[in-house]
Tab-separated table of C-alpha atoms and ligand atoms in Angstrom:
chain	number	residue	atom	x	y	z
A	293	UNK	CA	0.000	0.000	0.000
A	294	UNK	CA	1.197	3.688	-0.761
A	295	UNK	CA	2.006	6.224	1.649
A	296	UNK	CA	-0.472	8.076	1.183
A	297	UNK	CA	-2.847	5.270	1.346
A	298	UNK	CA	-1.460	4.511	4.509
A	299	UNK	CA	-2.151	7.676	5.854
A	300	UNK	CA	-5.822	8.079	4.358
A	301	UNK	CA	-6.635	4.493	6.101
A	302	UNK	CA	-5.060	6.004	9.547
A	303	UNK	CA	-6.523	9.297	9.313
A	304	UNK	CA	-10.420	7.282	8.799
A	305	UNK	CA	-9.786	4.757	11.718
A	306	UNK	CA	-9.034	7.599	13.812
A	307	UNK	CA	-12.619	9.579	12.674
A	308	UNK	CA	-14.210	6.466	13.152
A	309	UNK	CA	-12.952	5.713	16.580
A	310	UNK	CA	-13.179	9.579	17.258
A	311	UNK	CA	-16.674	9.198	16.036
A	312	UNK	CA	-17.097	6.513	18.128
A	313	UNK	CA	-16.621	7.370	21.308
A	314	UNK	CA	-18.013	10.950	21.240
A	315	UNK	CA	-22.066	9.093	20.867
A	316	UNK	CA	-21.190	7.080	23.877
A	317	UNK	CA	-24.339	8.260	26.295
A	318	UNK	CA	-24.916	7.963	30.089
A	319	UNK	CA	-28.272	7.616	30.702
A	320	UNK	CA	-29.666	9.475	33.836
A	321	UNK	CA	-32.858	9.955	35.052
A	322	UNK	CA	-33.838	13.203	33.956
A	323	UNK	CA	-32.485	12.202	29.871
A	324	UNK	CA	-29.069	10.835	28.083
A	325	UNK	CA	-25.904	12.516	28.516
A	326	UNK	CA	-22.121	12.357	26.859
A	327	UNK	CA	-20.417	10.147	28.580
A	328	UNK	CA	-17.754	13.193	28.286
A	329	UNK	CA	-19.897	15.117	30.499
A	330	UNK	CA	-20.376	12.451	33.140
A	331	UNK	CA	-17.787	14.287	35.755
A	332	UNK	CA	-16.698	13.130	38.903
A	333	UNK	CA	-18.993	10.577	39.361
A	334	UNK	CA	-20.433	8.572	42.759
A	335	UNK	CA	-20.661	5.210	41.624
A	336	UNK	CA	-22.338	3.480	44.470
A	337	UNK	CA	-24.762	4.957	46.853
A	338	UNK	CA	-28.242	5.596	48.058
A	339	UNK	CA	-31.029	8.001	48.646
A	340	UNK	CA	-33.785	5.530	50.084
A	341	UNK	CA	-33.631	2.046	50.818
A	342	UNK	CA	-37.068	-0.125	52.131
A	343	UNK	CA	-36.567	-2.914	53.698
A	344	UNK	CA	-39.669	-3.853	54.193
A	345	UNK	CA	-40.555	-6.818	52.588
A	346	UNK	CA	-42.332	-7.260	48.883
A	347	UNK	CA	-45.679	-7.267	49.596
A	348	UNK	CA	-45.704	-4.271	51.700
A	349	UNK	CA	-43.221	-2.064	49.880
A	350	UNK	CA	-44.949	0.733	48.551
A	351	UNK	CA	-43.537	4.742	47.932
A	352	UNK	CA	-46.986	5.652	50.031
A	353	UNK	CA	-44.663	4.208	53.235
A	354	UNK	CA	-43.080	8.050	52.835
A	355	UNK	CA	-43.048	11.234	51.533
A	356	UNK	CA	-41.606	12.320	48.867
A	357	UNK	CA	-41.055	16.457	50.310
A	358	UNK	CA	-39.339	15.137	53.501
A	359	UNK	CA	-36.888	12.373	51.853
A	360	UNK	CA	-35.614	15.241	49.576
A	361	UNK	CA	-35.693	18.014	52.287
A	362	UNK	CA	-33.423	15.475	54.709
A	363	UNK	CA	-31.677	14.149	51.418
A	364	UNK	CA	-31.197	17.734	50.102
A	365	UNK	CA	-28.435	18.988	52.275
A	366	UNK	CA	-25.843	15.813	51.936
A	367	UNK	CA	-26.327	16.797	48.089
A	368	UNK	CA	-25.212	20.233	48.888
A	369	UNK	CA	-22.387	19.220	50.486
A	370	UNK	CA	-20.856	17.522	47.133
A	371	UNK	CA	-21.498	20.818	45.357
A	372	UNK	CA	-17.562	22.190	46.557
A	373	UNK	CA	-16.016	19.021	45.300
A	374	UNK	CA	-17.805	19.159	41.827
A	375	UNK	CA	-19.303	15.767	41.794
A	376	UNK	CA	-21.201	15.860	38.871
A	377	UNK	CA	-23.078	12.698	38.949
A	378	UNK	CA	-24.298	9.884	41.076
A	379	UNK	CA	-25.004	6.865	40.891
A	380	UNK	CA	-28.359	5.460	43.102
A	381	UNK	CA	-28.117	1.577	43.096
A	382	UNK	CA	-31.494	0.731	45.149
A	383	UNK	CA	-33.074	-1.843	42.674
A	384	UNK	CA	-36.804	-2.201	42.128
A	385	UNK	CA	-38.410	-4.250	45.800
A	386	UNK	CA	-36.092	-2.038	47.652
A	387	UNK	CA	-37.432	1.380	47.576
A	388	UNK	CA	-36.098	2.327	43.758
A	389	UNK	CA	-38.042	5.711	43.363
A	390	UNK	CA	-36.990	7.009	39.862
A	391	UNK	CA	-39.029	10.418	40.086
A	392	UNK	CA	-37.763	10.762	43.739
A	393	UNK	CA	-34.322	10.826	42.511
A	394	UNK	CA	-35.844	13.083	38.925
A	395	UNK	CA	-36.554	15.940	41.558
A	396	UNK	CA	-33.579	15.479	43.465
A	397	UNK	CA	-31.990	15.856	40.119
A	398	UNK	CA	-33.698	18.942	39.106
A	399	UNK	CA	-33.397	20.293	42.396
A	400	UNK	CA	-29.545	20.041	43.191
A	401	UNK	CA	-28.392	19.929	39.391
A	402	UNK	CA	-26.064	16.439	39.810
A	403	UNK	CA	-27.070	13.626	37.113
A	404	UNK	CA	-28.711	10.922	38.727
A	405	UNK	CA	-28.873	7.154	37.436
A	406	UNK	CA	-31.462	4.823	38.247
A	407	UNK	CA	-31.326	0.986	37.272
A	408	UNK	CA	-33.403	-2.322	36.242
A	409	UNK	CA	-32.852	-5.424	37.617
A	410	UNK	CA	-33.709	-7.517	40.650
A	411	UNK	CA	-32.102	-7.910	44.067
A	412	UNK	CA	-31.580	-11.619	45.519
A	413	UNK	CA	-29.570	-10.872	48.309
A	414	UNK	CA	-31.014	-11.130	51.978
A	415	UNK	CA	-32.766	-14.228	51.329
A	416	UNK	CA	-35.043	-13.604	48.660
A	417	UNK	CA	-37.096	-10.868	50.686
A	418	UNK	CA	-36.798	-8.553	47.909
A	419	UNK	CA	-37.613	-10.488	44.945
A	420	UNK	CA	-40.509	-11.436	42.927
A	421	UNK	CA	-41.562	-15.170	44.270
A	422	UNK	CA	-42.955	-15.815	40.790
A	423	UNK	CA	-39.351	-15.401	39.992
A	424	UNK	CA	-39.160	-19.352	40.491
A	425	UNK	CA	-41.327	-19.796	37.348
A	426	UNK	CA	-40.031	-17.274	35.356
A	427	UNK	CA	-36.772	-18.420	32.930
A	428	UNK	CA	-34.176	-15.679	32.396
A	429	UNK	CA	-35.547	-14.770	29.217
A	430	UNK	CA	-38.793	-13.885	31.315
A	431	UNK	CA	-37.315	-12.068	33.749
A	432	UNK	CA	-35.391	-10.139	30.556
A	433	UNK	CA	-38.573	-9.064	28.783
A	434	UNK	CA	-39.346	-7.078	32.205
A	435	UNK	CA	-35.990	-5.535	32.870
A	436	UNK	CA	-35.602	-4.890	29.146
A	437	UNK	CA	-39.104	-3.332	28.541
A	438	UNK	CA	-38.348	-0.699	30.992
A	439	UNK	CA	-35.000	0.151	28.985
A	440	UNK	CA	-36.564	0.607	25.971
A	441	UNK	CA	-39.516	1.932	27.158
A	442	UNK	CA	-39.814	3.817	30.595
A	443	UNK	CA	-40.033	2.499	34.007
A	444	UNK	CA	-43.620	2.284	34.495
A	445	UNK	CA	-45.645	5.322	34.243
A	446	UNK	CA	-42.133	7.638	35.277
A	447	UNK	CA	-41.435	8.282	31.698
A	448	UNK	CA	-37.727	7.333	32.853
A	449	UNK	CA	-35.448	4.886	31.689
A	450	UNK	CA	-32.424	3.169	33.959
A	451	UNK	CA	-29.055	4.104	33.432
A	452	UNK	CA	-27.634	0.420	34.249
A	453	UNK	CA	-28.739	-3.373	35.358
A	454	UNK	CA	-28.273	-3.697	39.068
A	455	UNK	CA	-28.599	-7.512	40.795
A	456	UNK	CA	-27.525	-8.905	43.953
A	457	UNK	CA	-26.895	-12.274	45.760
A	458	UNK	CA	-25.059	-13.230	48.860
A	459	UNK	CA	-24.416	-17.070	48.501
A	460	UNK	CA	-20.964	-18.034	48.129
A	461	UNK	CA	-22.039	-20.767	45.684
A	462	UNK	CA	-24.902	-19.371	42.970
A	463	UNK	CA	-28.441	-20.542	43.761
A	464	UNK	CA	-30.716	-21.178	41.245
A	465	UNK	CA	-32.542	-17.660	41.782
A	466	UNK	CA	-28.902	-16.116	41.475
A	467	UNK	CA	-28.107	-18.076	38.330
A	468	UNK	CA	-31.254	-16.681	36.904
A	469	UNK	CA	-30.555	-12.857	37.310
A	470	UNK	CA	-27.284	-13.281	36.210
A	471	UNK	CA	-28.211	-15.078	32.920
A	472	UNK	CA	-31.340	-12.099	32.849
A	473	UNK	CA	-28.490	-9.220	33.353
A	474	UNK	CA	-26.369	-10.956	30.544
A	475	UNK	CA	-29.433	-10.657	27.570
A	476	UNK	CA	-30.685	-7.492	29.133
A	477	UNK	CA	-26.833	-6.302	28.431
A	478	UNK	CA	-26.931	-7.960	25.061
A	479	UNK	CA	-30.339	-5.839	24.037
A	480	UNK	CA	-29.617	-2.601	25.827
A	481	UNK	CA	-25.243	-1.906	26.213
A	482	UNK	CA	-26.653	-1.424	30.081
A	483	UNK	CA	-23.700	-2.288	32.318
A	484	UNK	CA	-24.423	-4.854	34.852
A	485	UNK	CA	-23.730	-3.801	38.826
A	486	UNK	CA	-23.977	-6.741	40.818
A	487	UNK	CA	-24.130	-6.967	44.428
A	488	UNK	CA	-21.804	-10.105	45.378
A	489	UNK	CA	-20.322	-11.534	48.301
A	490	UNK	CA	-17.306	-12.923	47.638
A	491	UNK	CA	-14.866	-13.262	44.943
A	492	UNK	CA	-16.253	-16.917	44.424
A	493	UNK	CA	-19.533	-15.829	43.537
A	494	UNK	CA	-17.786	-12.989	41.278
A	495	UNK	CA	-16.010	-15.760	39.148
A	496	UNK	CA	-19.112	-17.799	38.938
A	497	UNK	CA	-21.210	-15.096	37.781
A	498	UNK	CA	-18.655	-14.379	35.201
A	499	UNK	CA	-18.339	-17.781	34.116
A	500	UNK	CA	-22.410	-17.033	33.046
A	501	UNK	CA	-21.564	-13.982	31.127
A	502	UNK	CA	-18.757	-16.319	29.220
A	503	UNK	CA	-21.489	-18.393	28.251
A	504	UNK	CA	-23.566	-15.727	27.170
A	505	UNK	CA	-20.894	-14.393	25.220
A	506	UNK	CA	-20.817	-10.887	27.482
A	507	UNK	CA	-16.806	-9.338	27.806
A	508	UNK	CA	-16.095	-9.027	31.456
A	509	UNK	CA	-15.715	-5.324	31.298
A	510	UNK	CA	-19.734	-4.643	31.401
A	511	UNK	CA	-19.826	-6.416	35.311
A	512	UNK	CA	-19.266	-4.144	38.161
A	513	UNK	CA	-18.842	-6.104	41.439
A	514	UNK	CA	-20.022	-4.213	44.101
A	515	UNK	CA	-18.860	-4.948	47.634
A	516	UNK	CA	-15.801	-6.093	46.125
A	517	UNK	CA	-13.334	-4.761	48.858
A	518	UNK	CA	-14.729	-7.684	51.276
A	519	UNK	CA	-12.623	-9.713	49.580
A	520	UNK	CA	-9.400	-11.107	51.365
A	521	UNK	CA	-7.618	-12.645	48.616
A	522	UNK	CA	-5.222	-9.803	46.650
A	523	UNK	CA	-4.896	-12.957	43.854
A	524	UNK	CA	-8.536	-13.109	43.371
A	525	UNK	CA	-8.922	-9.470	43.025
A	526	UNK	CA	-6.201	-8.952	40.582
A	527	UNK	CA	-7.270	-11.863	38.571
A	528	UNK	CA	-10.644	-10.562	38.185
A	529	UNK	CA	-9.542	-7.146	37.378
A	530	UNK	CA	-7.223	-8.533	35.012
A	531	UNK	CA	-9.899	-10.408	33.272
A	532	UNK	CA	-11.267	-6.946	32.481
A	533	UNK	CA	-14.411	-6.779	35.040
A	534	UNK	CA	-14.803	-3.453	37.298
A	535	UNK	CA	-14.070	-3.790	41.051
A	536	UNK	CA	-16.246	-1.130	43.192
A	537	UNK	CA	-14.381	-0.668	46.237
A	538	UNK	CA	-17.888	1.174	47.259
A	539	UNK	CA	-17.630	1.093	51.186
A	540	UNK	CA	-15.595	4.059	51.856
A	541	UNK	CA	-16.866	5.459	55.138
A	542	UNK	CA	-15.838	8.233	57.826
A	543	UNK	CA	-13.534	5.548	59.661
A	544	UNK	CA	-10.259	5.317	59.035
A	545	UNK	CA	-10.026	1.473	58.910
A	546	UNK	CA	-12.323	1.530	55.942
A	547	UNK	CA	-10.214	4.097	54.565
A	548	UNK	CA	-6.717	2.638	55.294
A	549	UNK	CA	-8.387	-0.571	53.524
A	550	UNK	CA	-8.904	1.188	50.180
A	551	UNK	CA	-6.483	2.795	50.048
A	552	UNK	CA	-4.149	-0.785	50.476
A	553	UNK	CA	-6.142	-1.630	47.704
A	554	UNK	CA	-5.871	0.985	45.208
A	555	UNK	CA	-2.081	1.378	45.745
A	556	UNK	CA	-2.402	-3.106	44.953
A	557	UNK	CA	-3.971	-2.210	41.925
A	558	UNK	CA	-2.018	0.658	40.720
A	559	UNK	CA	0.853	-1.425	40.861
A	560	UNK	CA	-0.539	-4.393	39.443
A	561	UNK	CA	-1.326	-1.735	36.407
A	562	UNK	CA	-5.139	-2.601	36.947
A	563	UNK	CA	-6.278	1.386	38.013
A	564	UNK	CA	-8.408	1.053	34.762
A	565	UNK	CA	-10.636	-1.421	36.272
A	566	UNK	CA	-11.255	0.416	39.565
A	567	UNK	CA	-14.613	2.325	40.932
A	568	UNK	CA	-14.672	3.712	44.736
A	569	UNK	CA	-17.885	4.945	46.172
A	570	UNK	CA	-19.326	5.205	49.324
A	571	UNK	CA	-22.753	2.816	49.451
A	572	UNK	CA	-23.733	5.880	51.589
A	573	UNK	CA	-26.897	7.836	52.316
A	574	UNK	CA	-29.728	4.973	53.250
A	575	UNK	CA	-32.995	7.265	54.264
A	576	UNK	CA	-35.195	4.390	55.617
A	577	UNK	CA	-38.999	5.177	55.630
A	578	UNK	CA	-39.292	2.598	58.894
A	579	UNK	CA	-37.061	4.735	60.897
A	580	UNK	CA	-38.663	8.181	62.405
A	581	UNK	CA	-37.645	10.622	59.951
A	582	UNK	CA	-35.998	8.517	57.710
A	583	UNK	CA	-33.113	7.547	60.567
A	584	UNK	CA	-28.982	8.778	60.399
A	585	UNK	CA	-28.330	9.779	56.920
A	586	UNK	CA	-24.960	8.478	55.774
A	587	UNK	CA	-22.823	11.381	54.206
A	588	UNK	CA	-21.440	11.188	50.603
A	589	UNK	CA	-18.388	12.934	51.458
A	590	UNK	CA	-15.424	10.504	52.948
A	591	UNK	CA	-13.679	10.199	49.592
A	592	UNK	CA	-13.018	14.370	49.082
A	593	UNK	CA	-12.643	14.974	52.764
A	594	UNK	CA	-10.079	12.322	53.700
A	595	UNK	CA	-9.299	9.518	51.276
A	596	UNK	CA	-8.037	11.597	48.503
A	597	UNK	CA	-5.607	13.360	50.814
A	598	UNK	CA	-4.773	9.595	51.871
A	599	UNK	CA	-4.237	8.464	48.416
A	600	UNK	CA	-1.549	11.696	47.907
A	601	UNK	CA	0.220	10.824	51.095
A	602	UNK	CA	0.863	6.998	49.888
A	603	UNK	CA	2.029	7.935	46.596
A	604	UNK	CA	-1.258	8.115	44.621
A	605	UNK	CA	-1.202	11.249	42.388
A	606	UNK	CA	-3.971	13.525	41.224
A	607	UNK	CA	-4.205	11.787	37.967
A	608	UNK	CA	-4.733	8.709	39.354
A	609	UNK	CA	-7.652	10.475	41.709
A	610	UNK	CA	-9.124	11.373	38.500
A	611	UNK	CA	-9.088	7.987	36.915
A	612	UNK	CA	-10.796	6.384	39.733
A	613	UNK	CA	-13.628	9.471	39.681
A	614	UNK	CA	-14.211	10.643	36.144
A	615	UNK	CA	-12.191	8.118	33.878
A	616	UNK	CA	-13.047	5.321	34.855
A	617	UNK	CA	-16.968	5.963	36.004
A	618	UNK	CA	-17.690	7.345	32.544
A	619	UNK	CA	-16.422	3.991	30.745
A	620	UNK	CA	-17.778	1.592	33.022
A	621	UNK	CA	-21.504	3.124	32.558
A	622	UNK	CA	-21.109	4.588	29.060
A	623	UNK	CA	-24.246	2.625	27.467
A	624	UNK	CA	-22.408	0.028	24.830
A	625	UNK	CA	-23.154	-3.860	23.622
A	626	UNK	CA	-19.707	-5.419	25.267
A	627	UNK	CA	-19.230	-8.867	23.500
A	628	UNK	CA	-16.810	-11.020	23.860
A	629	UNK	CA	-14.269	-10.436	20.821
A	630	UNK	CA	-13.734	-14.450	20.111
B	216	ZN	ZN1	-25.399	-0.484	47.977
C-alpha cells in the first residue's frame, strides 16, 4: 500500500474511533448525557432504601417532600467538590423511586442514574416469588421493557442493570438474574452492577456472562473490597471486570483498607478497572424521619488526601472518579471479541 494510502486508512480509523466514542451516552434519570460530560462521578450509593418486605413495599410508606428536604443537604455538600453525577443503586423491591431521585436531580443539578434489575440478596425478601417460574428470558422481557420503554408510568429509563446475591455458591434464583443481566446487556449496552459476596460468587457469575458471550468489562462487582484474597482481586480485574471498592466510610479502617487496595492495583497496572464509592446515604422510611443519613463525602474529605500521602497522584484520583466511572456506565453492547 502507498504512503499516502497509509495515511488516508489512519486518518479514517481515527474519525471512526473519534466518532465513536463521542455518541457514547450515560443515561440518567432526567435524559441521556455524553459520557464526556459524566464528571466526577459517585458510583455506588443511596437516597432511600425499604426494607420492608415485597408485599408491603410501597412509595406511600413516605413522603416524597421530607426524603428530599433530609436528602437535600448531603447533596449540597458535594457541590464544593464538583461531583457531577451519582449513581443510586437501590433496585426495584427495595425502595427504587426514579421520580424521587428526577426531583432530586432537578433540584440540586447532579445527574442521577437509576437501574433495572432484581435484588436476591437477603434471602429472597426482595424479589418477585414468581421469579421461580419465570426463565431468564422472562425475567429479561421485564428488565428490558423498561430500557426501551420507561419504568412504568415515570417516563424514565435506567441508566444500568443492578442484581444482587449473597451465597458463596450461585443458587438457582442467582443463576437466573445473572443469565437475565447478561441478555438485558446484550439488548440494551446497560452495564451490569452486581451486588456479590465474595470473589467466588464474582467468578461464577462471570463464568455465566462467558457463556452468554458478554466481555467481562460490562460487570461491576459491588462490595468487592470484602474480599481477602489480593490474587482473586487482581485476577478478576485482570480479566477486564470493574471492582467497586464502594464502602468508603468516615472511619479510618475503611479508609486505610482502600487505600491498600488501590495502591495493589495501581501497581498491578489494573487502576483502569477500579470504581470507589461510598454505598452511603440509606434514608429508611421505617425509621422516624428517615433515621442517620450516611454522608457522601469521605472520599473528598479524607481519602483523597490519603491516596496523595501513599504515593497516589492527582491523575490517578481522577481515573478512579471521572475516567473510569464514565467507561464503566457509558451505554455500549460489550461482547466477547472471540
Ligand atoms: Zn449499595
Amino acid at each position: 500500500m502507498k504512503k499516502a494510502n497509509i495515511y488516508l486508512l489512519l486518518v479514517s480509523l481515527f474519525f471512526i474511533l473519534s466518532c465513536k466514542d463521542n455518541d457514547l451516552k450515560i443515561i440518567t434519570v432526567t435524559g441521556e448525557i455524553p459520557a464526556s460530560k459524566m464528571g466526577i462521578t459517585l458510583t455506588h450509593e443511596h437516597v432511600l432504601v425499604d426494607f420492608a418486605m415485597i408485599d408491603s413495599i410501597t412509595p406511600n410508606r413516605y413522603n416524597k417532600d421530607s426524603v428530599i428536604s433530609k436528602v437535600l443537604p448531603f447533596f449540597e455538600e458535594l457541590k464544593p467538590y464538583k461531583v457531577a453525577t451519582f449513581v443510586d443503586c437501590t433496585p426495584e423491591y427495595l425502595g427504587r423511586d426514579p421520580q424521587l431521585l428526577a426531583e432530586l436531580s432537578r433540584k440540586t443539578g447532579i445527574n442521577i442514574l437509576t437501574n433495572t434489575g432484581w435484588y436476591a440478596a437477603d434471602n429472597n425478601r426482595h424479589i418477585p416469588k414468581e421469579i421461580n417460574n419465570m426463565s431468564p428470558e422472562e425475567i429479561a422481557t421485564i428488565w428490558i421493557d423498561e430500557a426501551k420503554n420507561v419504568i412504568g408510568n415515570t417516563g424514565i429509563k435506567p441508566g444500568f442493570i443492578k442484581i444482587g446475591m449473597s451465597n458463596v455458591e450461585l443458587s438457582e434464583t442467582d443463576k437466573k438474574l445473572v443469565a437475565a443481566a447478561c441478555l438485558t446487556h446484550l439488548e440494551t449496552g446497560l452495564t451490569i452492577v452486581s451486588h456479590t459476596g465474595p470473589g467466588e460468587a464474582a467468578l461464577a457469575q462471570l463464568k455465566i456472562l462467558n457463556i452468554y458471550g458478554v466481555d467481562p468489562s460490562a460487570f461491576i462487582w459491588a462490595h468487592a473490597m470484602g474480599e481477602p484474597s489480593n490474587t482473586k482481586l487482581v485476577n478478576i480485574a485482570q480479566s477486564g471486570a470493574w471492582l467497586s471498592f464502594d464502602e468508603v466510610r468516615e472511619d479510618m479502617e475503611s479508609q486505610i483498607r482502600v487505600n491498600y487496595l488501590i495502591q495493589l492495583m495501581k501497581s498491578m497496572r489494573q487502576l483502569n478497572r477500579v470504581l470507589i464509592s461510598h454505598d452511603a446515604g440509606w434514608y429508611q422510611p421505617d425509621k422516624p424521619n428517615g433515621g442517620i443519613i450516611h454522608p457522601y463525602t469521605a472520599i473528598f474529605e479524607s481519602l483523597t488526601l490519603l491516596l496523595l500521602s501513599e504515593g497516589s497522584t492527582r491523575e490517578d484520583i481522577d481515573q478512579l472518579l471521572i475516567k473510569n466511572p464514565a467507561e464503566a456506565f457509558a451505554v455500549r453492547i460489550r461482547k466477547i471479541v472471540k
